[in-house]
JSON list of C-alpha atoms in Angstrom, two decimals:
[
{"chain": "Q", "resi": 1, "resn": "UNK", "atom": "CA", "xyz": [0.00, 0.00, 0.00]},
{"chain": "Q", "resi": 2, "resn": "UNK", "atom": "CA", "xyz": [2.87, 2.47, -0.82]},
{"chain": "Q", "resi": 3, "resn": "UNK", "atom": "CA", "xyz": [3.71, 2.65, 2.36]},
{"chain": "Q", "resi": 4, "resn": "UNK", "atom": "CA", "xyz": [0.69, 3.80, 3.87]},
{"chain": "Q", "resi": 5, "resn": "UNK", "atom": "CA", "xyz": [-0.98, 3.11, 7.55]},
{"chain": "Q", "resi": 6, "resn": "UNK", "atom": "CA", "xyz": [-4.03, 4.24, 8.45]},
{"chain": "Q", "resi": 7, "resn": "UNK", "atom": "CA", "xyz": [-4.82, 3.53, 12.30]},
{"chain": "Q", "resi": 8, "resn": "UNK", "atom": "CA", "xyz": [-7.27, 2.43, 13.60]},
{"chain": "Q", "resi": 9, "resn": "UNK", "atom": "CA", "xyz": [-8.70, 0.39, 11.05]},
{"chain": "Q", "resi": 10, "resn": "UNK", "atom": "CA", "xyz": [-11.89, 0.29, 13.13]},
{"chain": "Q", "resi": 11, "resn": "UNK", "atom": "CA", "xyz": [-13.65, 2.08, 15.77]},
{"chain": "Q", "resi": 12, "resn": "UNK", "atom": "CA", "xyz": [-16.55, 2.74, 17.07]},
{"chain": "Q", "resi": 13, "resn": "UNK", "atom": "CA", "xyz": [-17.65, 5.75, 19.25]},
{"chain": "Q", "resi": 14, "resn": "UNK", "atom": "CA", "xyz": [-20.68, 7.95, 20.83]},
{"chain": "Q", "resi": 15, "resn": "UNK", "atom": "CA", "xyz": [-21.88, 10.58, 19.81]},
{"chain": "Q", "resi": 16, "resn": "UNK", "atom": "CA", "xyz": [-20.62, 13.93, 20.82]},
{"chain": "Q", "resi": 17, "resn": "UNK", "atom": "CA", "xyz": [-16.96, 12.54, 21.70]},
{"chain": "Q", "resi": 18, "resn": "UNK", "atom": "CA", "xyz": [-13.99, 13.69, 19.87]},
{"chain": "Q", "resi": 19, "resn": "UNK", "atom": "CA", "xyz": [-12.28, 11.44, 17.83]},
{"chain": "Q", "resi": 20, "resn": "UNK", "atom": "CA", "xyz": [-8.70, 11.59, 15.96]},
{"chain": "Q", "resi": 21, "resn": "UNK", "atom": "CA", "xyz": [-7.70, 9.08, 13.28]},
{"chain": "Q", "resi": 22, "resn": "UNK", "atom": "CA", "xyz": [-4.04, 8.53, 12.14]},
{"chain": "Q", "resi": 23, "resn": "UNK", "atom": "CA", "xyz": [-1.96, 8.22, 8.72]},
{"chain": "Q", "resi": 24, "resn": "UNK", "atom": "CA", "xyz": [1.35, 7.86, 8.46]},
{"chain": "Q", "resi": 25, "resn": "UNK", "atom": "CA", "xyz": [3.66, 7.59, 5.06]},
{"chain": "Q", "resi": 26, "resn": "UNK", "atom": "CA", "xyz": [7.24, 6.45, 4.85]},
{"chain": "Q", "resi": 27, "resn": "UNK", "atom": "CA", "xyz": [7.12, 7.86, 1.07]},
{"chain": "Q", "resi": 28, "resn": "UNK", "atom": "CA", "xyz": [8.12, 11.46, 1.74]},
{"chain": "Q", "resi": 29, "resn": "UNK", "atom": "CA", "xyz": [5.41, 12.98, -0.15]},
{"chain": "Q", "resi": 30, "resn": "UNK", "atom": "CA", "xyz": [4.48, 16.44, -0.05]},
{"chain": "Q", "resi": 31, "resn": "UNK", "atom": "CA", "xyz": [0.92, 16.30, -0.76]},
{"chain": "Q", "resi": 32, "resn": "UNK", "atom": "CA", "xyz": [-1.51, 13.92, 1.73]},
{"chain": "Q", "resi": 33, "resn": "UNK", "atom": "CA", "xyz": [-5.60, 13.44, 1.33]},
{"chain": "Q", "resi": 34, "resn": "UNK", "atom": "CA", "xyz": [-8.24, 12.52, 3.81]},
{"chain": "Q", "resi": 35, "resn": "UNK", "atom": "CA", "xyz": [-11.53, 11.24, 1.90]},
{"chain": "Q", "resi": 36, "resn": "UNK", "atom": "CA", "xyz": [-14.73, 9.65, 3.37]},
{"chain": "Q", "resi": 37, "resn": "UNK", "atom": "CA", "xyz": [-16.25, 6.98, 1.38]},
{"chain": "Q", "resi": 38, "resn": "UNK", "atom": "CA", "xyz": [-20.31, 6.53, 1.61]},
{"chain": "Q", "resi": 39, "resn": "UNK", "atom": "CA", "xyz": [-22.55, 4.56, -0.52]},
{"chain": "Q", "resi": 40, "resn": "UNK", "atom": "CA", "xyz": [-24.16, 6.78, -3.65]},
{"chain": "Q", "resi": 41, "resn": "UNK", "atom": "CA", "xyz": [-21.22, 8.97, -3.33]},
{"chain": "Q", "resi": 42, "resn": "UNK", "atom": "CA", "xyz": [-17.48, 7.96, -3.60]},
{"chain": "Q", "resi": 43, "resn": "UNK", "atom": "CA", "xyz": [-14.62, 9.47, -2.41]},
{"chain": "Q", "resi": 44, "resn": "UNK", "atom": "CA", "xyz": [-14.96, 13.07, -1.34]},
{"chain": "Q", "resi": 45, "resn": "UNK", "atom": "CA", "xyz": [-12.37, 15.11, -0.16]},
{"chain": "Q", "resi": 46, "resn": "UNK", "atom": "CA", "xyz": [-12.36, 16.06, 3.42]},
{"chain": "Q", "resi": 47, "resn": "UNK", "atom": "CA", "xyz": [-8.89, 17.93, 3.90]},
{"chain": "Q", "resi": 48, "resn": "UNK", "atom": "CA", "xyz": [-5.52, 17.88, 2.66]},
{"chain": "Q", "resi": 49, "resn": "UNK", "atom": "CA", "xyz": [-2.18, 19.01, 3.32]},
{"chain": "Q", "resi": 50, "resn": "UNK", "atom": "CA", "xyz": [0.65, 20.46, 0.73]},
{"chain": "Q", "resi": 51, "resn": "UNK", "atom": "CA", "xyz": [2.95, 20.32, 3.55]},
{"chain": "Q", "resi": 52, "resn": "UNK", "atom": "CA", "xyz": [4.31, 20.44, 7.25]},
{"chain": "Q", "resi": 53, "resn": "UNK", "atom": "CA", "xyz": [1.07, 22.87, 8.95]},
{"chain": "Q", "resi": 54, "resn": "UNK", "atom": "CA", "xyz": [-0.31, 23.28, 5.63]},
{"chain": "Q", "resi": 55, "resn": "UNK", "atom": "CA", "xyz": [-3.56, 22.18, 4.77]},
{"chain": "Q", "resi": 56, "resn": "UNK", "atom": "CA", "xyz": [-6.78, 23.15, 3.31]},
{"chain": "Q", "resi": 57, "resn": "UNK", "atom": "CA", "xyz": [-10.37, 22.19, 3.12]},
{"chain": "Q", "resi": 58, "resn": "UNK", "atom": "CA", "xyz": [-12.10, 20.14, 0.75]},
{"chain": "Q", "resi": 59, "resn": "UNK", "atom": "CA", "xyz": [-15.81, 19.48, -0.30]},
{"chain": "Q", "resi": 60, "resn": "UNK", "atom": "CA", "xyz": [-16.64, 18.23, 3.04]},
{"chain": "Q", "resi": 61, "resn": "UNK", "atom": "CA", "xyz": [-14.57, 19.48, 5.17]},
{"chain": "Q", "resi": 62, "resn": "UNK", "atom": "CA", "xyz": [-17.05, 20.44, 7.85]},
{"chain": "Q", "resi": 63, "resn": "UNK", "atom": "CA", "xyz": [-16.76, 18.90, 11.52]},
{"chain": "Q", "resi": 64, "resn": "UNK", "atom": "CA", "xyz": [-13.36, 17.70, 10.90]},
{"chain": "Q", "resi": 65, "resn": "UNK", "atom": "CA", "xyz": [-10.15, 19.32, 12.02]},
{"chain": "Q", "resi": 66, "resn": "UNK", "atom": "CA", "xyz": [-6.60, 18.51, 10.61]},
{"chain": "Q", "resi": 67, "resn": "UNK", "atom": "CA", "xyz": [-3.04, 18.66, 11.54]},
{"chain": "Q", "resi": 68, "resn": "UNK", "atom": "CA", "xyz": [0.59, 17.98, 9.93]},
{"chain": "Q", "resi": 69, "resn": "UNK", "atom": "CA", "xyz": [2.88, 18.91, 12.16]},
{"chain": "Q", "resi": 70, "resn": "UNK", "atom": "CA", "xyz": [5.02, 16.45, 10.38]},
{"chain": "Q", "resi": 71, "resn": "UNK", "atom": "CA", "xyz": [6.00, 15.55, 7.10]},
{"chain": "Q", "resi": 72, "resn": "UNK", "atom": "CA", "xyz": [5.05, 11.72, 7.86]},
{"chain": "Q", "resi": 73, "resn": "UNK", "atom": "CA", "xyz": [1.82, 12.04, 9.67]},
{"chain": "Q", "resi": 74, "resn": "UNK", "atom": "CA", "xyz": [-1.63, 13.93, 8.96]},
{"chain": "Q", "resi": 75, "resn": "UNK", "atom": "CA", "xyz": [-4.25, 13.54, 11.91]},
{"chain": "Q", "resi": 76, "resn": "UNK", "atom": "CA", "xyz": [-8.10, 13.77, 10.99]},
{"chain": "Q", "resi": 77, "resn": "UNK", "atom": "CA", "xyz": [-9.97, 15.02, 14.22]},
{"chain": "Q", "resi": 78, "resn": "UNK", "atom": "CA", "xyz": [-14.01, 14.78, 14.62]},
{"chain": "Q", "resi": 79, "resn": "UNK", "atom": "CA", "xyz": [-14.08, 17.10, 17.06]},
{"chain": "Q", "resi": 80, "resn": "UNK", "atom": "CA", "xyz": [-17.47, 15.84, 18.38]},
{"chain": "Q", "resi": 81, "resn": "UNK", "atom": "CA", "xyz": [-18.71, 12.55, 16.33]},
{"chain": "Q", "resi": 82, "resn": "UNK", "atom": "CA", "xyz": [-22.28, 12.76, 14.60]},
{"chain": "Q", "resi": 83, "resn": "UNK", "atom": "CA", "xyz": [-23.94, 9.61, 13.44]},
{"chain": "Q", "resi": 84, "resn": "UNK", "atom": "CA", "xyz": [-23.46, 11.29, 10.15]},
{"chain": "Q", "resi": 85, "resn": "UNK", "atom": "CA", "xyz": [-19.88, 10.84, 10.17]},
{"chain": "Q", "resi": 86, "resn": "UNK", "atom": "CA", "xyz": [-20.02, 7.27, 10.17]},
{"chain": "Q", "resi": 87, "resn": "UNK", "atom": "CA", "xyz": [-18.00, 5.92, 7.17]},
{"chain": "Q", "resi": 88, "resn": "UNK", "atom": "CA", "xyz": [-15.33, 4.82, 5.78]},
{"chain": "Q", "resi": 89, "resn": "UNK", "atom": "CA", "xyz": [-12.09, 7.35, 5.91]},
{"chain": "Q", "resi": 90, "resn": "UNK", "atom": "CA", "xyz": [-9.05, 6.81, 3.58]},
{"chain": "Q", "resi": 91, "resn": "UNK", "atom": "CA", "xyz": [-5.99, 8.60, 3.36]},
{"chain": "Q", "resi": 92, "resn": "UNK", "atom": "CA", "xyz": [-3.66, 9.38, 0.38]},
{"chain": "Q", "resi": 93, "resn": "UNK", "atom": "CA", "xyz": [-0.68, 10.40, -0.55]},
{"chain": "Q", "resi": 94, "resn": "UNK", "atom": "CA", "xyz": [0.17, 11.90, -3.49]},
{"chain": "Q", "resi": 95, "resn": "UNK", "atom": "CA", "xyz": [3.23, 13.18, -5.33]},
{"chain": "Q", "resi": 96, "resn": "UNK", "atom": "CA", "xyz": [2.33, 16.35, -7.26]},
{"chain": "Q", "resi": 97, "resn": "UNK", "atom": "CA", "xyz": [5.98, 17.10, -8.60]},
{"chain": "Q", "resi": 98, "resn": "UNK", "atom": "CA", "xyz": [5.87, 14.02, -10.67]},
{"chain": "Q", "resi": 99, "resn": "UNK", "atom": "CA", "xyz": [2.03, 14.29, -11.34]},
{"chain": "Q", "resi": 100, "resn": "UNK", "atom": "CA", "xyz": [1.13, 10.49, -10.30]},
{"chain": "Q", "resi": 101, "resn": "UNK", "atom": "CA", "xyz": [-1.42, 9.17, -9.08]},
{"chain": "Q", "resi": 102, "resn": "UNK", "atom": "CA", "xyz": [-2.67, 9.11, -5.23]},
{"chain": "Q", "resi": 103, "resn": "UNK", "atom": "CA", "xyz": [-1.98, 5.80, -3.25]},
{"chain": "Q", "resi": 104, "resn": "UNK", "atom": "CA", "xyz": [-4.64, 4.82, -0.71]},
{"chain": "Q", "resi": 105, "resn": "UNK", "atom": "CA", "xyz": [-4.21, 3.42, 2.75]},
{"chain": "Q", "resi": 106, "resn": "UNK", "atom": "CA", "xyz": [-6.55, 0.74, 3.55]},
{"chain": "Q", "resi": 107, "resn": "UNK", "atom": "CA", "xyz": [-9.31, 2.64, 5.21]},
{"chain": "Q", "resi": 108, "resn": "UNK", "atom": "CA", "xyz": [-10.57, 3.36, 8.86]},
{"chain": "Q", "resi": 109, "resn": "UNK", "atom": "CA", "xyz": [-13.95, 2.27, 9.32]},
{"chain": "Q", "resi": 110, "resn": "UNK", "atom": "CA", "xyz": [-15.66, 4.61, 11.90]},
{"chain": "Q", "resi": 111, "resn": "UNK", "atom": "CA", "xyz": [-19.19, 4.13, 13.58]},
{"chain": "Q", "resi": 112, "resn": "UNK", "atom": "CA", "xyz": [-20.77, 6.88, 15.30]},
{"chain": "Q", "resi": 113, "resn": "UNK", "atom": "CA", "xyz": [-23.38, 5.19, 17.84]},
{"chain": "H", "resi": 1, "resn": "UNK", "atom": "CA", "xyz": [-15.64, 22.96, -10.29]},
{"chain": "H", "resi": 2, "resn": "UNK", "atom": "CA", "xyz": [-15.37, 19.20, -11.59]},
{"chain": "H", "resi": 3, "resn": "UNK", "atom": "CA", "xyz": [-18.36, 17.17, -11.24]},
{"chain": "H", "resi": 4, "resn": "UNK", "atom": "CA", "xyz": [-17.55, 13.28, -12.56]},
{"chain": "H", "resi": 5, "resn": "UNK", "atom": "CA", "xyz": [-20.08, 10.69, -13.06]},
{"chain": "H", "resi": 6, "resn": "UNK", "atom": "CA", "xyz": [-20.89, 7.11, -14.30]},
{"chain": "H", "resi": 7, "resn": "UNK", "atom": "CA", "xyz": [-23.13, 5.97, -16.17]},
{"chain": "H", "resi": 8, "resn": "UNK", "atom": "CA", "xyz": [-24.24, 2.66, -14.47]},
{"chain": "H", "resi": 9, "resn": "UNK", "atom": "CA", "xyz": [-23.54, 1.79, -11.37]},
{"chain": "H", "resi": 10, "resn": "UNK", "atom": "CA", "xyz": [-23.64, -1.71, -11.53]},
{"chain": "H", "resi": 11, "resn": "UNK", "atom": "CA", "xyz": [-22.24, -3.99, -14.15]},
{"chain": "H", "resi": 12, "resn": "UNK", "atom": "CA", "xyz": [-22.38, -7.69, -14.80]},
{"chain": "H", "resi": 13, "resn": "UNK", "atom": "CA", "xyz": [-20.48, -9.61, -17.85]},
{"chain": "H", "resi": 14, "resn": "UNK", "atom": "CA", "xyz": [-19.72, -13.20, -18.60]},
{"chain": "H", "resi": 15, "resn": "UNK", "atom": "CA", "xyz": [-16.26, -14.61, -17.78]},
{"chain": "H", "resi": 16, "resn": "UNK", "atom": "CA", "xyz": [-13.85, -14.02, -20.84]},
{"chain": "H", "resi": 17, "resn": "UNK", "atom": "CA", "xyz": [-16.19, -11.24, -21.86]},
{"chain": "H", "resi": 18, "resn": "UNK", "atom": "CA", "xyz": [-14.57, -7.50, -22.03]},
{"chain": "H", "resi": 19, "resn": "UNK", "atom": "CA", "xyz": [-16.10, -4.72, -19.90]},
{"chain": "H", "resi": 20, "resn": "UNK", "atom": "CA", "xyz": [-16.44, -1.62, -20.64]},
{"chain": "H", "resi": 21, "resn": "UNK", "atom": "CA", "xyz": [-16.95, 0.93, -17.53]},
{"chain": "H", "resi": 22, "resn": "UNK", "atom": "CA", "xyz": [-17.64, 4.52, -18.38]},
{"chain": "H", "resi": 23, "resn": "UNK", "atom": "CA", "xyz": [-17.22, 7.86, -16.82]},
{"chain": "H", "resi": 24, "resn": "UNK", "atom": "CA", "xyz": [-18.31, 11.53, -17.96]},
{"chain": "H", "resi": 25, "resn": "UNK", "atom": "CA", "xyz": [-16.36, 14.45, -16.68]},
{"chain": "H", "resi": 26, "resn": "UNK", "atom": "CA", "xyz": [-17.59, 18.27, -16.80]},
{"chain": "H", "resi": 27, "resn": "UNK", "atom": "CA", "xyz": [-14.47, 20.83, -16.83]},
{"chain": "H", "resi": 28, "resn": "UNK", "atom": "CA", "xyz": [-12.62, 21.48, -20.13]},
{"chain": "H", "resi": 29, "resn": "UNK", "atom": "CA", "xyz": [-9.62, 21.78, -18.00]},
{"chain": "H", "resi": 30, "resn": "UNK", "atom": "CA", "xyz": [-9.13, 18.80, -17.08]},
{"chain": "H", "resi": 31, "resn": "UNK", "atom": "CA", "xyz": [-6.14, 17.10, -18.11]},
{"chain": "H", "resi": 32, "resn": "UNK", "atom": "CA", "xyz": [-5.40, 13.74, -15.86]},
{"chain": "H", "resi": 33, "resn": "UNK", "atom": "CA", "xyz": [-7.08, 11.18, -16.01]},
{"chain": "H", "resi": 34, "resn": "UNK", "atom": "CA", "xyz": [-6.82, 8.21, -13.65]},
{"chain": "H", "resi": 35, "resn": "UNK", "atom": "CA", "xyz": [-8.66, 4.80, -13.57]},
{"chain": "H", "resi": 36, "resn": "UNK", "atom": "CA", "xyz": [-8.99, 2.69, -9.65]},
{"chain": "H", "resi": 37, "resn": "UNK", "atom": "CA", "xyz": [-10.36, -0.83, -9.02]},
{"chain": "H", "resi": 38, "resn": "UNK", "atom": "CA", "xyz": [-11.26, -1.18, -5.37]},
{"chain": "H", "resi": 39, "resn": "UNK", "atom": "CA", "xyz": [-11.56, -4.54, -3.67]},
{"chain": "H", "resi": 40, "resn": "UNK", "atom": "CA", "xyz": [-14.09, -5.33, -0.91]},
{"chain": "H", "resi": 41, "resn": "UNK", "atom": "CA", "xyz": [-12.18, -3.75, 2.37]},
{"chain": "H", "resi": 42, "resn": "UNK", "atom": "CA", "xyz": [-9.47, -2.23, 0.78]},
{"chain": "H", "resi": 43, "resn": "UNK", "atom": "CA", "xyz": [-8.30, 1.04, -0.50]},
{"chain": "H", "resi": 44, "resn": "UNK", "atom": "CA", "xyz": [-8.83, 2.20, -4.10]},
{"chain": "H", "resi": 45, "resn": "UNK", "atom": "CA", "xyz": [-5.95, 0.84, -6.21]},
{"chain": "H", "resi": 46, "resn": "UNK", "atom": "CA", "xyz": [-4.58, 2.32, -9.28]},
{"chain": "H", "resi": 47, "resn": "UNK", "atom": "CA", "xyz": [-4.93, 0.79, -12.56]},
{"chain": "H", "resi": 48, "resn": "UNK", "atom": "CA", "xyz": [-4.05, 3.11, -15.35]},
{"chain": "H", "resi": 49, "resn": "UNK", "atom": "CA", "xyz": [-4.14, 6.33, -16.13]},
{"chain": "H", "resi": 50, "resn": "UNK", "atom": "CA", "xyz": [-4.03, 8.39, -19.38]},
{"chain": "H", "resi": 51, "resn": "UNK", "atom": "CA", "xyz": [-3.14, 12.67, -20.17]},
{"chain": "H", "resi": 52, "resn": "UNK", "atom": "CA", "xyz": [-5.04, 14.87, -22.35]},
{"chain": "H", "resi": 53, "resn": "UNK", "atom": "CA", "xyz": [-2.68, 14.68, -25.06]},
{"chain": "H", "resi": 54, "resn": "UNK", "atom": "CA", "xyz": [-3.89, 10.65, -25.58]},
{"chain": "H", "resi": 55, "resn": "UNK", "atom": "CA", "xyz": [-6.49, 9.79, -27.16]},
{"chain": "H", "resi": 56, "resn": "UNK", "atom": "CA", "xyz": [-6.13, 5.86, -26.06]},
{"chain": "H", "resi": 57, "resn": "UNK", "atom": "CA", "xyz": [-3.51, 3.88, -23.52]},
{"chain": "H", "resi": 58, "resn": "UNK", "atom": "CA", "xyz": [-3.36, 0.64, -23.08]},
{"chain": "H", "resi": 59, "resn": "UNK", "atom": "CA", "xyz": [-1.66, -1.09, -20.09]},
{"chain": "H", "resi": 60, "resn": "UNK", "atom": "CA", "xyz": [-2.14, -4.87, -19.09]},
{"chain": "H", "resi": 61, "resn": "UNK", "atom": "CA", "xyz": [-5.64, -6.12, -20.31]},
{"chain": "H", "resi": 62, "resn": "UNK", "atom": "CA", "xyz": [-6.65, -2.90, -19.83]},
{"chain": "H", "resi": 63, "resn": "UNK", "atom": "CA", "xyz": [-7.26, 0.02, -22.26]},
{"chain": "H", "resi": 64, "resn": "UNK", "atom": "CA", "xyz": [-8.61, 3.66, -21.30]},
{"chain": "H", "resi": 65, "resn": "UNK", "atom": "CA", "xyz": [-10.03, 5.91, -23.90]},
{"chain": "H", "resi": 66, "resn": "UNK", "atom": "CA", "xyz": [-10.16, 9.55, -23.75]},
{"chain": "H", "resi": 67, "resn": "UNK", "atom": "CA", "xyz": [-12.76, 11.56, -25.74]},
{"chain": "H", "resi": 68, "resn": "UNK", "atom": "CA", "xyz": [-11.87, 15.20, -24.93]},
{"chain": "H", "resi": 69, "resn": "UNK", "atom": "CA", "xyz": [-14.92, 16.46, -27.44]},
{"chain": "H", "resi": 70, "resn": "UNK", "atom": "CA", "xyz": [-17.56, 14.83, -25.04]},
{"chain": "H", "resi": 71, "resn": "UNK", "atom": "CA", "xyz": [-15.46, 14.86, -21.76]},
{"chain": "H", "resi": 72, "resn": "UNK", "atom": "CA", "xyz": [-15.74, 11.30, -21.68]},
{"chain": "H", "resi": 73, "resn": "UNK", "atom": "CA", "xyz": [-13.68, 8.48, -20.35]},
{"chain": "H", "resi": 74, "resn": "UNK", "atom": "CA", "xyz": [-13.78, 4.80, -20.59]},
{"chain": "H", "resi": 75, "resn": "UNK", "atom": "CA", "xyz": [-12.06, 1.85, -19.25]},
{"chain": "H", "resi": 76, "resn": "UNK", "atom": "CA", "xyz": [-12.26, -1.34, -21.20]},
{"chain": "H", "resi": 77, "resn": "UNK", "atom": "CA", "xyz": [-11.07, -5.08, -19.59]},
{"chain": "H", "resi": 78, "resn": "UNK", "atom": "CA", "xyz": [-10.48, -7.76, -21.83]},
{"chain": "H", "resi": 79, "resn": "UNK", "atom": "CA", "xyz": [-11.30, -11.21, -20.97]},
{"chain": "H", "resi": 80, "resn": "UNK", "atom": "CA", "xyz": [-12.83, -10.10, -17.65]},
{"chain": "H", "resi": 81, "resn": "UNK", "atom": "CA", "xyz": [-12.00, -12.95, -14.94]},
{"chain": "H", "resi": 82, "resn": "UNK", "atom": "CA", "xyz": [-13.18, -13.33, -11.37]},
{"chain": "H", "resi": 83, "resn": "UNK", "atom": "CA", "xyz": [-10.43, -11.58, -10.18]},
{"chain": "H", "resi": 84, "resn": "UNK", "atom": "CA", "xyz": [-11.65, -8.48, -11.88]},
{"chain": "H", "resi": 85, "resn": "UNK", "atom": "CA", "xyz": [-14.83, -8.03, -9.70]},
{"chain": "H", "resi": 86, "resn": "UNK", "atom": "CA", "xyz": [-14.67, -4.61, -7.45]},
{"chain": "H", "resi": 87, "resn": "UNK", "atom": "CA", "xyz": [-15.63, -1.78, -7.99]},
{"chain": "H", "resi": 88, "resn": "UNK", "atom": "CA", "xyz": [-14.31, 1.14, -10.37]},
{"chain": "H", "resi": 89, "resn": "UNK", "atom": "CA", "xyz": [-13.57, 4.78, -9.75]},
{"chain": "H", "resi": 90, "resn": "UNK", "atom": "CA", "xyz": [-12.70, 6.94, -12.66]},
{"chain": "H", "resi": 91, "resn": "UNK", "atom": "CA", "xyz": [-10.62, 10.40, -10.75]},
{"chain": "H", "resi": 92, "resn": "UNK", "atom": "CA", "xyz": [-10.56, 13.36, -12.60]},
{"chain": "H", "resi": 93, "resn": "UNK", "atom": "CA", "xyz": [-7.79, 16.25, -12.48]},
{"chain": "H", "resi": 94, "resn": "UNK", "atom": "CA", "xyz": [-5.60, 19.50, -13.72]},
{"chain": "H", "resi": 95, "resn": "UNK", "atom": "CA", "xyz": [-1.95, 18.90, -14.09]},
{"chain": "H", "resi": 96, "resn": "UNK", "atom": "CA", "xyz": [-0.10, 20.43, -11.80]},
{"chain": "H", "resi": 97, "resn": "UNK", "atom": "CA", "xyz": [-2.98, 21.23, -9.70]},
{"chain": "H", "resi": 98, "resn": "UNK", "atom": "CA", "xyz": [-3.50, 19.93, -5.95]},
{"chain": "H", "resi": 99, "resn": "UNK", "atom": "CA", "xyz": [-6.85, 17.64, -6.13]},
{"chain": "H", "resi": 100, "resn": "UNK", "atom": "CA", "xyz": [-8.52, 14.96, -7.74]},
{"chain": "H", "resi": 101, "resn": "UNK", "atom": "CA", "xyz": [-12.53, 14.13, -8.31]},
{"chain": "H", "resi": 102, "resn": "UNK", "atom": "CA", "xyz": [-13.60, 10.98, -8.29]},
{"chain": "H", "resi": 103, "resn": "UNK", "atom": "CA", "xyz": [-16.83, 9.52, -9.76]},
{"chain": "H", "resi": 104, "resn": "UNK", "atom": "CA", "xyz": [-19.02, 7.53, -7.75]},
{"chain": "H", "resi": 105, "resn": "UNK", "atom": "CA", "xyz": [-17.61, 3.94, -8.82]},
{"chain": "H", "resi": 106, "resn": "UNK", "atom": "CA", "xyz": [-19.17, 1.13, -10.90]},
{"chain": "H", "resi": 107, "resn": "UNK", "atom": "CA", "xyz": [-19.32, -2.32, -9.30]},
{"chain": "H", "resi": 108, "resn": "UNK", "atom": "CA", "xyz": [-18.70, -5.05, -11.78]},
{"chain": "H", "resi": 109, "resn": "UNK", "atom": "CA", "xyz": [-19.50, -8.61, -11.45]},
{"chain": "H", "resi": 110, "resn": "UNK", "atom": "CA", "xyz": [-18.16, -11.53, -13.11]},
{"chain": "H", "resi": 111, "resn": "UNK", "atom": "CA", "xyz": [-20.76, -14.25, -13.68]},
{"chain": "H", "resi": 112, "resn": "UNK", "atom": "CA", "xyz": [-19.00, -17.80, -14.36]}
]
């Protein structure tokens, strides 16, 4: 998986907590993606980060927080779950120097009960 | 913005058959074009993926075809096997530029 991990690869939480979930490269790329994954809908972009404390929003960014306060790792933070938030979140790395493709880790799935 | 779609969702073909999976894309600027299959519980995986300046690539029993006129994209599979059932994403982008769009995904099947 290009040397992506995702972690966990499963959780499930309440309502209103906070919740933070992990990827970490070993690839060096610049450029790293959180996406959410729901049936009727794809991948849509959450955040991502163009480097070390620099990120921006995507489509649906809203309720989540990020962080890269290294080039390795970018943190995804539900500050307080909703049931709506319950899906599947995948992170990617991409390297936009050389135009390639993104690789995908393998996915946290996250229930919000 | 981008908006990418497909044009079935589902798709089932006969072992040894070829598939053809489709995708429609809306912004003239877009330039890359990448093709994912994604297994059941694992991340999207790429496939192939083609530039604006192609018309047609062709990779390992895979082909993608890129008709810039209609802003339309297809990925064909030759002699579809079991293996080949997931689902696939078409991703849509700008050179250079800092995201993709993905389509929703077509799930093919492989009858035996």
């Amino acid at each position: 998986d290009a040397g992506i991990t995702q972690s966990p690869r499963h959780k499930v939480t309440e309502t209103g907590t906070p919740v933070t979930l992990r990827c970490h490269q070993t690839e060096n790329h610049r450029y790293m993606y959180w996406y959410r994954q729901d049936p009727g809908h794809g991948l849509r972009l959450i955040h991502y980060s163009y480097g070390v404390k620099d990120t921006d929003k995507g489509e649906v960014s809203d309720g989540y927080s990020v962080s890269r306060s290294k080039t390795e790792d970018f943190l995804l933070t539900l500050e307080s779950a909703t049931s709506s938030q319950t899906s599947v979140y995948f992170c990617a790395i991409r390297d936009r120097t050389s135009n390639t493709e993104a690789f995908f880790g393998q996915g946290t799935r996250l229930t919000v009960v | 913005g981008e908006s990418v779609g497909l044009h079935l969702p589902t798709l089932s073909v006969q072992e040894g058959d070829n598939s053809i999976i489709n995708c429609a894309y809306s912004n003239s600027a877009s330039d890359y074009f990448i093709w994912y299959k994604q297994e059941s519980g694992k991340g999207p995986q790429f496939i192939i993926d083609i530039r604006s300046n192609m018309d047609k690539r062709q990779g390992q029993r895979v082909t993608v075809l890129l008709n810039k006129t209609v802003k339309h994209l297809s990925l064909q599979i030759a002699a579809t096997q079991p293996g080949d059932s997931a689902v696939y994403f078409c991703a849509v982008g700008i050179q250079g530029a800092q995201k993709l769009v993905f389509g929703q995904g077509t799930r093919l099947t492989i009858n035996p």
